[in-house]
Short mmCIF file of C-alpha atoms and ligand atoms in Angstrom, two decimals:
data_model
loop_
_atom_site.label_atom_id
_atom_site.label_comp_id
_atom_site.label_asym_id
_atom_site.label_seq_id
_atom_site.Cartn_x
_atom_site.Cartn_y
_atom_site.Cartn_z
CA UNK X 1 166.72 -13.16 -4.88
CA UNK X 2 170.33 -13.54 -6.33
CA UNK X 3 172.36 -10.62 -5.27
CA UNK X 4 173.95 -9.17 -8.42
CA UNK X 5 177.78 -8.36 -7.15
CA UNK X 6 180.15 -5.63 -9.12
CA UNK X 7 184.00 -5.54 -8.33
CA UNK X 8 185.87 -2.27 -9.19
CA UNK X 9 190.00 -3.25 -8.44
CA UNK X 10 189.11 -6.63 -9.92
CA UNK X 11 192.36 -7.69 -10.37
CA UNK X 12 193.89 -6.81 -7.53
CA UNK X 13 194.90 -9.08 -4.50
CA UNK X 14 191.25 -8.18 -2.89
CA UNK X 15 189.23 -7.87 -5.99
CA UNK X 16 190.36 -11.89 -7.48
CA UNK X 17 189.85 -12.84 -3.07
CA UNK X 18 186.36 -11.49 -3.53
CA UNK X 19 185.55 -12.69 -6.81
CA UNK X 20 186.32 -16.53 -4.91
CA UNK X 21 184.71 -15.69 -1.95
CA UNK X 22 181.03 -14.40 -4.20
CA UNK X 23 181.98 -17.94 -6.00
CA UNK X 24 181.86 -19.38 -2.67
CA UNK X 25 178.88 -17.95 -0.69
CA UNK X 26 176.41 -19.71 0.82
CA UNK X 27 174.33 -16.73 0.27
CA UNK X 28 172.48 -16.18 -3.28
CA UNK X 29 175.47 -14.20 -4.75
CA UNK X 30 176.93 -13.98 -8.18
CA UNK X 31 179.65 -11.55 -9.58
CA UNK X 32 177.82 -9.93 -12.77
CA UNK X 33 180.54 -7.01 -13.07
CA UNK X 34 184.25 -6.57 -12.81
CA UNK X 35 185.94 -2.95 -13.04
CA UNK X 36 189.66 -2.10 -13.42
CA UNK X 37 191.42 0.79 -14.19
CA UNK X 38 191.53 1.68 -17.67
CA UNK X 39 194.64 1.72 -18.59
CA UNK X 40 195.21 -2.52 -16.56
CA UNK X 41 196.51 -4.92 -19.18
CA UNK X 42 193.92 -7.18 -17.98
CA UNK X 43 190.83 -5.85 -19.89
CA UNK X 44 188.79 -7.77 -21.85
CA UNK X 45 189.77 -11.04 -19.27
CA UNK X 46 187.43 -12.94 -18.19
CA UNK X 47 187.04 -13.34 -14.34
CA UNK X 48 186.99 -17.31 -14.34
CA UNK X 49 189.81 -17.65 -15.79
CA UNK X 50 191.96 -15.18 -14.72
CA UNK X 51 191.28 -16.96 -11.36
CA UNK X 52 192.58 -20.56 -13.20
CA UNK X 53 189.32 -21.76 -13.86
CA UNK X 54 186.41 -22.11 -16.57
CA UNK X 55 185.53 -18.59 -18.53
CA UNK X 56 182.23 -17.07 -16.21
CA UNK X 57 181.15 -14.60 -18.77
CA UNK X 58 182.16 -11.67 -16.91
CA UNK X 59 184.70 -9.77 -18.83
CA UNK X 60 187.06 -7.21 -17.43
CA UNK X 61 185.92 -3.88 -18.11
CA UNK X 62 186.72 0.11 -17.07
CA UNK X 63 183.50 1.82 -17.13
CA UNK X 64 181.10 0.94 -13.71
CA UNK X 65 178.48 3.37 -15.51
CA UNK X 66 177.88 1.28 -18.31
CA UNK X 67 177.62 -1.80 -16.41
CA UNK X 68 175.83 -0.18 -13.41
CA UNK X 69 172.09 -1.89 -14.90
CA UNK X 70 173.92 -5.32 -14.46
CA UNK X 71 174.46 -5.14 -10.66
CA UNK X 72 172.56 -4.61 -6.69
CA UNK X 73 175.63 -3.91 -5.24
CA UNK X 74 179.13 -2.27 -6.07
CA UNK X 75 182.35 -3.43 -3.70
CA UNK X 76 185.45 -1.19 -4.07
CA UNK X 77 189.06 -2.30 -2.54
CA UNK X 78 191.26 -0.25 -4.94
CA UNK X 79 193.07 3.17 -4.59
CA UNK X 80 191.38 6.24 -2.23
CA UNK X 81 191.12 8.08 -5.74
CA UNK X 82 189.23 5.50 -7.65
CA UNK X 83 186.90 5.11 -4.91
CA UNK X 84 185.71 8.70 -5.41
CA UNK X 85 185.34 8.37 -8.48
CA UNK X 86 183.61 5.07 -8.02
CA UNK X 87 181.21 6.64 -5.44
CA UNK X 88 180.01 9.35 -7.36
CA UNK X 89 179.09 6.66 -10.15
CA UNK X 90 177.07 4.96 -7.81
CA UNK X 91 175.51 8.07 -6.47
CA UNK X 92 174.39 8.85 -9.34
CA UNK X 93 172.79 5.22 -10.29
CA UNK X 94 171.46 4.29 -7.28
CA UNK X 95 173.54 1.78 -6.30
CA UNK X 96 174.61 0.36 -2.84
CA UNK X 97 177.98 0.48 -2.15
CA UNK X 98 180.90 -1.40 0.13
CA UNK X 99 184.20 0.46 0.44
CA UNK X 100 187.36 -1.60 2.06
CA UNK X 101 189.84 0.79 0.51
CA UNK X 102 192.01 2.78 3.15
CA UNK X 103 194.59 5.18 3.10
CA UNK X 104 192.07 7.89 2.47
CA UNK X 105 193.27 11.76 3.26
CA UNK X 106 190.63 13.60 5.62
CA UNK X 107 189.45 15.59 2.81
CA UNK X 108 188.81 12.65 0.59
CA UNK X 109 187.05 10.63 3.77
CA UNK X 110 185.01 14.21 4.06
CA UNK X 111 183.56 14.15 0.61
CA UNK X 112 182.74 10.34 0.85
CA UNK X 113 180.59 11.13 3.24
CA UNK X 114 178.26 13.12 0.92
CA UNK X 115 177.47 9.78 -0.81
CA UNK X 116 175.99 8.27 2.25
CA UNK X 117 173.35 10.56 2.11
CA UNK X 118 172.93 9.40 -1.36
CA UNK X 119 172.92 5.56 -1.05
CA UNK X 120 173.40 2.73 1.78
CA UNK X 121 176.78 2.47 2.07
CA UNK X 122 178.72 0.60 3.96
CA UNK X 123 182.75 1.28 4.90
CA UNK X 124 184.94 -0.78 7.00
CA UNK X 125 188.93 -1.20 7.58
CA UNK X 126 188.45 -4.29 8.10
CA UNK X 127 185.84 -6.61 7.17
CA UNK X 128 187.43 -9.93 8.98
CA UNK X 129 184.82 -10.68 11.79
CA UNK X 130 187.63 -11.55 13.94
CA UNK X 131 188.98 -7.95 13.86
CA UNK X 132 185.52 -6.34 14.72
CA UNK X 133 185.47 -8.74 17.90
CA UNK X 134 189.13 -7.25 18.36
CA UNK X 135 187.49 -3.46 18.32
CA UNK X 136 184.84 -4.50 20.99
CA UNK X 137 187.66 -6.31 23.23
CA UNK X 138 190.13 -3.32 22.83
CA UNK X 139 186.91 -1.15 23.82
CA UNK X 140 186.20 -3.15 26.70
CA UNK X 141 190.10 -3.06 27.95
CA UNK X 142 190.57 0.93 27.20
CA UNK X 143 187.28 1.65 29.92
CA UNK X 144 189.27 -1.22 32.59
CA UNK X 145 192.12 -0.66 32.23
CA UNK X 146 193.38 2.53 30.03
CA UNK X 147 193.59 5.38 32.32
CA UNK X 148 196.37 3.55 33.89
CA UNK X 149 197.87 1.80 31.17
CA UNK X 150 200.18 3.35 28.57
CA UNK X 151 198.31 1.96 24.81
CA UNK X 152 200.74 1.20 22.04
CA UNK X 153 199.41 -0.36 18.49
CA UNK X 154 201.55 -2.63 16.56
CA UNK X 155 200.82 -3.28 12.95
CA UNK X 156 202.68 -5.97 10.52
CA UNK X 157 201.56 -5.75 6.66
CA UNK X 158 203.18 -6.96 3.25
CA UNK X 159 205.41 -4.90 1.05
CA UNK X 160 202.88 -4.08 -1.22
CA UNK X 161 200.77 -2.26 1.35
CA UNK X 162 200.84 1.73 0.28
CA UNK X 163 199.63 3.15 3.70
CA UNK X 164 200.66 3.40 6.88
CA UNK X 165 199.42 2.70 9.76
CA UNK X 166 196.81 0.53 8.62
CA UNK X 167 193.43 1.40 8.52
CA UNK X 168 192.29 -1.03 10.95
CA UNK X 169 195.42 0.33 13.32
CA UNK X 170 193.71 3.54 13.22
CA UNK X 171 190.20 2.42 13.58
CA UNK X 172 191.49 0.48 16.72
CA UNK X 173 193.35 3.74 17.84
CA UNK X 174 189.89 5.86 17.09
CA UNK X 175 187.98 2.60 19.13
CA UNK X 176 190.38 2.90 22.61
CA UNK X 177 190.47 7.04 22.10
CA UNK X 178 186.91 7.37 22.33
CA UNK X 179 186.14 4.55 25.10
CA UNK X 180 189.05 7.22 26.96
CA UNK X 181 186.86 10.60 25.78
CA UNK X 182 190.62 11.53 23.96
CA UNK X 183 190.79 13.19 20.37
CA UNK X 184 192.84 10.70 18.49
CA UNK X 185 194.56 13.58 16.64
CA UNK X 186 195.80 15.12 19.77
CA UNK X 187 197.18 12.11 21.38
CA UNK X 188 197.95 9.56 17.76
CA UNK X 189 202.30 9.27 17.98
CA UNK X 190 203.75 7.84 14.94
CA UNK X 191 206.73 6.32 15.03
CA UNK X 192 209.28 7.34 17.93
CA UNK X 193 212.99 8.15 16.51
CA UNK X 194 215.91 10.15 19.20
CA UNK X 195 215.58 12.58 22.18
CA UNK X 196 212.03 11.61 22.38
CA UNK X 197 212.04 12.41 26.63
CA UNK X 198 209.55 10.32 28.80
CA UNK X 199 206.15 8.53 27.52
CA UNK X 200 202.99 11.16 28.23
CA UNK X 201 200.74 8.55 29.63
CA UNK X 202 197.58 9.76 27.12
CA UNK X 203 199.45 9.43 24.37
CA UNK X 204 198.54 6.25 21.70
CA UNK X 205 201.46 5.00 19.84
CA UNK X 206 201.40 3.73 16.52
CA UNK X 207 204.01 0.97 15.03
CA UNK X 208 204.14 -0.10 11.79
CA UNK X 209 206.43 -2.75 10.17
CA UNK X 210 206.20 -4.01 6.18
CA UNK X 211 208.16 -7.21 4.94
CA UNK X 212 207.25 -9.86 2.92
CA UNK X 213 204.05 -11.43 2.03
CA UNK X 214 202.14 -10.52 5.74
CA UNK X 215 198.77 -10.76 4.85
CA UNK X 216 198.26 -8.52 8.11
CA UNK X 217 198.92 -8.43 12.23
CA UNK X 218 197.35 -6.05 14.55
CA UNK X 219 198.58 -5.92 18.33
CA UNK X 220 197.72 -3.59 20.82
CA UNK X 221 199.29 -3.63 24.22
CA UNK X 222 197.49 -2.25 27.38
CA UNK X 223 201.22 -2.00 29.73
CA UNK X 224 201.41 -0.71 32.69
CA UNK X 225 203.97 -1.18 36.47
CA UNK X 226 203.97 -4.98 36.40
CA UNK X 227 201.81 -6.39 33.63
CA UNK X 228 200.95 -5.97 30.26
CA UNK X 229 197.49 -7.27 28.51
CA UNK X 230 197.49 -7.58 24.87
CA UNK X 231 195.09 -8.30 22.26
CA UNK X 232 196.22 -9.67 18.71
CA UNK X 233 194.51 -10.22 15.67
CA UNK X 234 196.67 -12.23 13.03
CA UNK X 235 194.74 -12.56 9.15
CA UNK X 236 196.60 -15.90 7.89
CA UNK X 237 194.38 -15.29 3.96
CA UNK X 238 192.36 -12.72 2.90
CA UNK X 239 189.90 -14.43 2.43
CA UNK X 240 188.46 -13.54 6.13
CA UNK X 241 188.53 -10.12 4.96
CA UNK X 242 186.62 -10.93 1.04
CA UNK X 243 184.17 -13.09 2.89
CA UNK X 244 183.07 -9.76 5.49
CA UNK X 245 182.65 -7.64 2.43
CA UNK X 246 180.31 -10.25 0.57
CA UNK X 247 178.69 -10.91 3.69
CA UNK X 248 178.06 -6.72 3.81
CA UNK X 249 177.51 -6.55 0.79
CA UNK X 250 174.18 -8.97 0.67
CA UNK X 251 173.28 -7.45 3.59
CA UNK X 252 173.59 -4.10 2.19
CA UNK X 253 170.77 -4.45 -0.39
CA UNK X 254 168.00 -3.58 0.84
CA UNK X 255 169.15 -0.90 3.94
CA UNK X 256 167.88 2.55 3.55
CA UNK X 257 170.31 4.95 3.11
CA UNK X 258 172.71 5.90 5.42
CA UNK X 259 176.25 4.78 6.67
CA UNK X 260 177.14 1.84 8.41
CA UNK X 261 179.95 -0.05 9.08
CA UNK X 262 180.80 -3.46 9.61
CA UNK X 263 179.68 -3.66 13.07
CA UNK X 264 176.15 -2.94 12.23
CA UNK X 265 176.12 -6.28 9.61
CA UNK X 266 177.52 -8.28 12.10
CA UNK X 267 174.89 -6.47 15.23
CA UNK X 268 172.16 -7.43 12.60
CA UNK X 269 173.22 -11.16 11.93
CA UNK X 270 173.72 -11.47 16.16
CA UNK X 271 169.83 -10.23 16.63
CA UNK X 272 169.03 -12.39 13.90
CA UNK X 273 170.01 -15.30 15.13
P1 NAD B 1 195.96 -4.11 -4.99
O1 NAD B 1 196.94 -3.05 -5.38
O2 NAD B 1 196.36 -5.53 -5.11
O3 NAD B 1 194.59 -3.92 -5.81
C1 NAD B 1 194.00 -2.68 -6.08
C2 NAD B 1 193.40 -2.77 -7.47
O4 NAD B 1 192.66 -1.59 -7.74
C3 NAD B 1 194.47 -2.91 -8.59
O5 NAD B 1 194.19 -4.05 -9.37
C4 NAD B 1 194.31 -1.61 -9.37
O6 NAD B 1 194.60 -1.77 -10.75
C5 NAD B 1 192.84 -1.31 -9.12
N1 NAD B 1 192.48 0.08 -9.43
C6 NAD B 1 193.22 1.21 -9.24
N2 NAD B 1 192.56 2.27 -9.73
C7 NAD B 1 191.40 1.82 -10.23
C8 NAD B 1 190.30 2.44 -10.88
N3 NAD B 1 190.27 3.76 -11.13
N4 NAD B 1 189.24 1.67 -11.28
C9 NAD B 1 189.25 0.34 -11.05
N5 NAD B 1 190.28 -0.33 -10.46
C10 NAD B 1 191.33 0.41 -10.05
O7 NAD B 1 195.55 -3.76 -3.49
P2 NAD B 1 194.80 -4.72 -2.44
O8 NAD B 1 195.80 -5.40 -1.58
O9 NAD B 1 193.74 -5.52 -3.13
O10 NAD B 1 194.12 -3.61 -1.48
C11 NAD B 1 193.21 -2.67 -2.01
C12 NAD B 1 192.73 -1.76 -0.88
O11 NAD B 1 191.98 -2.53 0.06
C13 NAD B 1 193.86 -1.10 -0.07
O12 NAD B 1 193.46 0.21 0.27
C14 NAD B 1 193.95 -1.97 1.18
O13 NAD B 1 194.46 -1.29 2.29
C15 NAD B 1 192.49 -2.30 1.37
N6 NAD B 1 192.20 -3.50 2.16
C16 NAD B 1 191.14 -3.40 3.01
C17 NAD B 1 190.75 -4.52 3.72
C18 NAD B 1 189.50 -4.43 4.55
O14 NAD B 1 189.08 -5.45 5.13
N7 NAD B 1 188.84 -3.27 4.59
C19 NAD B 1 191.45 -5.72 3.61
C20 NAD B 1 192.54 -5.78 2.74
C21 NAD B 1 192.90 -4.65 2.00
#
């Protein structure tokens, strides 16, 4: 069966990544939908050839509801407001959904939750395989190492980026926090600036640089007296990250409801194979 794909944040630098990497799957995939916000100069586009090719047929539009017939399966990487919205449209049709959009506030990641009880749905900061190996090797270090080691995370994004730390920075602090038993909102430090006195060895530290075109860089550093172990993950395209959230999508259809996250698509594919 062809999996019937719907973009909302079409245009964006994730939505025309994903629209490539449906174009490219090896699994039956095709992009039957493509959502921007409605006041984008780019409606009424067509998909192909906004991405330099042939005209595909599918049209930039604004309104997921009256498309929602036309797709299996919705993937969102736009703004933490749009993916309410978004949400509650597939709530309300019955549709799977894959969320990479960060940035959200804990009240908006609160009533998110209420569609996973709704729909399968499937949310990850990161959807590059390579990262999710990162979370299970930062795991692994934080129970050998991190009651003796001071943790810092270092994040590098583009300019563009409008949050901060990163998602994935956070869902690597949340990883190391709970391999420790620590509350991540006790111990999180952002940012360090004057009389800041000595390091309090629990502590996680957050770093976050944005410059140029960095498509994005996670680092984080186990230190303590006399050696240092660090793990980095460096994303050279997007397309790592397009290629997870097609992958989770497909796998998507199908799942009962409930929430997973990247993890479980790529457990599934490892028992699977
Ligand atoms: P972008 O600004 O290039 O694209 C976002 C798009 O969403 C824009 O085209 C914008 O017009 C559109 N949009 C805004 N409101 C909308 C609405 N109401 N309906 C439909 N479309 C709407 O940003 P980007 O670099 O593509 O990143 C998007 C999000 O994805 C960010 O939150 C980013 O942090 C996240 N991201 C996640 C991953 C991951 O693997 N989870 C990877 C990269 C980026």
């Amino acid at each position: 069966m062809t999996v019937r794909i719907g973009i909302t944040g079409a245009a964006g630098r994730m939505g025309r990544m994903l629209a490539e990497a449906i174009a490219g799957s090896d699994a039956p995939a095709k992009l039957t939908a493509a959502i921007e916000r409605p006041e984008s100069t780019l409606l009424g586009a067509d998909m192909g050839e906004l991405l330099g090719g042939e005209a595909s047929g599918v049209v930039i539009s604004s309104d997921l509801a009256a498309v929602a017939d036309q797709i299996d399966v919705l993937i969102d990487f736009t703004v933490p407001e749009s993916t309410l919205a978004q949400a509650a449209t597939c709530a309300a049709h019955s549709l799977p959904m894959v969320v990479g959009t960060t940035g959200f506030s804990d009240e908006q990641a609160q009533a998110l939750v209420t569609v996973t009880a709704v729909v399968p749905f499937c949310q990850a900061s990161n959807f590059a395989p390579g990262v999710n190996l990162t979370f299970k090797l930062a795991e692994a270090a934080a129970k050998a190492l991190g009651n003796s080691a001071d943790i810092e995370i270092v994040e590098a994004h583009h300019r563009h980026k409008i949050d901060a730390p990163s998602g994935t920075a956070l869902s690597l602090g949340e990883v190391v926090a709970k391999a420790l038993g620590r509350d991540l909102s006790q111990v999180a430090v952002f940012g360090r600036e004057g009389r800041t006195g000595a390091r309090d060895r629990d502590t996680i530290g957050f770093s976050t640089i944005r410059a140029g075109d960095i498509v994005g860089d996670h680092t984080i550093i186990f230190a303590s007296e006399g050696e240092r172990l660090e793990i980095t993950h460096r994303a050279s395209s997007r397309m790592a990250f397009a290629q997870g959230a097609v992958q989770a999508a497909c796998w998507l259809v199908g799942q009962s409801v409930g929430r997973y996250d990247m993890q479980d698509v790529l457990a599934d594919q490892e028992s699977n194979t």
